[in-house]
Amino acid sequence: MQSCYGCGEILARECFLVILACYLPIENAVELKKMKMQLKKTVIVAILVSLLASCTSYYESILRSTDPDLKFKASFKYYNNKKYRRSAEIFESLILLMQGMPQEDTVQFYNAMSNYNMKDFVTAESNFDKFATVFPRSPFYEKARFLRLECLYQ
């Protein structure tokens, strides 16, 4: 079968339009252009949606990571940029990874601070209380005790 206008070199999505153009009267050329533009827009939107759906964000890859150093740096990056919800989630996932390490008290404290800054005073109070109980010699101890009382006041 012979293709009209060399359909073999044209993309499959346009082949249909070229064949359709062979059978349409000339006065429908404007409609053909509209159909072609609509088809291009649909294909572009479909490609973009599939790309966005398949990609994982930097944040999601950090959450899935098992590298404590990477998570530690990323959590402080989010904390310093006032993205407290994200930092709290990363700090929460770091608690188990950092057990027994020198930064364990820092992770626990900043997890509580992230909740405090999100105005989640119930969770922050619980975290500060746990922190003060587990780390009485930490440099953050006094501030944690004070902020725990402030959370109770709120």
Coordinates of C-alpha atoms in Angstrom, one line a residue:
M1 CA 0.0 0.0 0.0
Q2 CA 1.3 3.4 -1.0
S3 CA 1.2 6.1 1.7
C4 CA 0.2 9.6 0.7
Y5 CA 2.8 12.4 1.3
G6 CA 5.5 10.0 2.5
C7 CA 3.7 8.9 5.7
G8 CA 6.6 6.5 6.4
E9 CA 8.9 9.4 7.4
I10 CA 6.2 11.2 9.5
L11 CA 5.6 10.3 13.1
A12 CA 2.7 7.9 13.7
R13 CA 0.5 10.5 15.3
E14 CA 0.7 12.7 12.3
C15 CA 0.3 9.9 9.8
F16 CA -3.4 9.7 10.6
L17 CA -3.8 13.4 10.0
V18 CA -2.0 13.3 6.6
I19 CA -4.1 10.4 5.5
L20 CA -7.2 12.2 6.7
A21 CA -6.1 15.3 4.7
C22 CA -6.0 13.2 1.6
Y23 CA -9.7 12.5 1.9
L24 CA -10.9 15.9 3.3
P25 CA -12.1 18.6 0.9
I26 CA -10.0 21.7 0.7
E27 CA -12.5 23.8 2.8
N28 CA -11.7 21.6 5.8
A29 CA -8.0 22.5 5.8
V30 CA -8.6 25.0 8.7
E31 CA -10.3 22.2 10.7
L32 CA -7.4 19.9 10.0
K33 CA -4.9 22.5 11.3
K34 CA -7.1 22.8 14.5
M35 CA -7.2 19.1 14.9
K36 CA -3.4 18.9 14.4
M37 CA -2.8 21.6 17.1
Q38 CA -5.2 19.9 19.5
L39 CA -3.4 16.5 19.0
K40 CA 0.0 18.1 19.6
K41 CA -1.3 19.8 22.8
T42 CA -2.7 16.5 24.0
V43 CA 0.5 14.6 23.3
I44 CA 2.6 17.2 25.1
V45 CA 0.3 17.2 28.1
A46 CA 0.4 13.4 28.2
I47 CA 4.2 13.3 28.1
L48 CA 4.5 16.0 30.8
V49 CA 2.0 14.2 33.1
S50 CA 3.8 10.9 32.7
L51 CA 7.2 12.5 33.4
L52 CA 5.9 14.2 36.5
A53 CA 4.3 11.0 37.7
S54 CA 7.3 8.9 37.3
C55 CA 9.9 11.3 38.8
T56 CA 10.6 11.3 42.5
S57 CA 11.5 14.6 44.1
Y58 CA 14.7 15.3 46.0
Y59 CA 12.8 15.3 49.2
E60 CA 11.3 11.9 48.6
S61 CA 14.7 10.4 47.7
I62 CA 16.1 11.8 51.0
L63 CA 13.3 10.2 52.9
R64 CA 13.9 6.8 51.3
S65 CA 17.7 7.1 51.8
T66 CA 19.5 5.1 54.4
D67 CA 22.5 7.4 54.4
P68 CA 22.5 9.2 57.8
D69 CA 24.9 11.9 56.7
L70 CA 22.9 12.8 53.7
K71 CA 19.7 12.9 55.7
F72 CA 21.4 15.0 58.5
K73 CA 22.5 17.6 56.0
A74 CA 19.2 17.7 54.2
S75 CA 17.2 18.0 57.3
F76 CA 19.2 21.1 58.4
K77 CA 18.8 22.5 54.9
Y78 CA 15.1 22.3 55.2
Y79 CA 15.1 23.5 58.8
N80 CA 17.2 26.6 57.9
N81 CA 14.9 27.4 55.0
K82 CA 11.9 27.3 57.4
K83 CA 10.5 24.1 55.8
Y84 CA 9.7 22.7 59.2
R85 CA 7.3 19.9 58.1
R86 CA 9.9 18.4 55.8
S87 CA 12.7 18.8 58.3
A88 CA 10.5 17.2 61.0
E89 CA 9.8 14.2 58.8
I90 CA 13.5 13.7 58.0
F91 CA 14.6 14.2 61.6
E92 CA 11.9 11.6 62.6
S93 CA 13.3 9.1 60.1
L94 CA 16.9 9.9 61.4
I95 CA 16.2 9.1 65.0
L96 CA 16.6 5.4 64.6
L97 CA 19.6 5.8 62.2
M98 CA 21.5 8.0 64.6
Q99 CA 21.0 5.9 67.8
G100 CA 24.3 5.7 69.6
M101 CA 26.0 8.4 67.4
P102 CA 27.3 11.7 68.7
Q103 CA 24.6 13.7 66.8
E104 CA 21.7 11.8 68.3
D105 CA 20.8 14.5 70.8
T106 CA 21.0 17.1 68.0
V107 CA 18.6 15.1 65.9
Q108 CA 16.1 14.7 68.8
F109 CA 16.3 18.3 69.7
Y110 CA 15.8 19.7 66.2
N111 CA 13.0 17.2 65.6
A112 CA 11.2 18.8 68.6
M113 CA 12.2 22.3 67.4
S114 CA 10.7 21.6 63.9
N115 CA 7.4 20.6 65.6
Y116 CA 7.6 23.6 67.8
N117 CA 8.1 25.9 64.8
M118 CA 5.1 24.3 63.1
K119 CA 3.0 25.2 66.1
D120 CA 2.4 21.5 66.9
F121 CA 2.9 22.1 70.6
V122 CA 1.5 18.7 71.8
T123 CA 4.1 16.8 69.7
A124 CA 6.9 19.3 70.5
E125 CA 6.2 19.1 74.2
S126 CA 6.3 15.3 74.1
N127 CA 9.6 15.4 72.1
F128 CA 11.2 18.0 74.4
D129 CA 10.2 15.9 77.5
K130 CA 11.7 12.8 76.0
F131 CA 14.8 14.7 75.0
A132 CA 15.3 16.1 78.6
T133 CA 14.8 12.7 80.1
V134 CA 17.2 10.9 77.7
F135 CA 19.9 13.6 77.3
P136 CA 20.3 15.5 80.6
R137 CA 24.0 16.4 79.8
S138 CA 23.3 17.8 76.3
P139 CA 24.1 21.4 75.5
F140 CA 20.4 21.7 74.4
Y141 CA 19.0 20.5 77.7
E142 CA 18.2 23.9 79.3
K143 CA 16.5 25.2 76.1
A144 CA 14.5 22.0 75.7
R145 CA 13.2 22.2 79.3
F146 CA 12.2 25.9 78.8
L147 CA 10.5 25.2 75.5
R148 CA 8.7 22.2 76.9
L149 CA 7.1 24.5 79.5
E150 CA 6.3 27.0 76.8
C151 CA 4.6 24.3 74.9
L152 CA 2.5 23.4 77.9
Y153 CA 1.6 27.1 78.3
Q154 CA 0.4 27.3 74.6

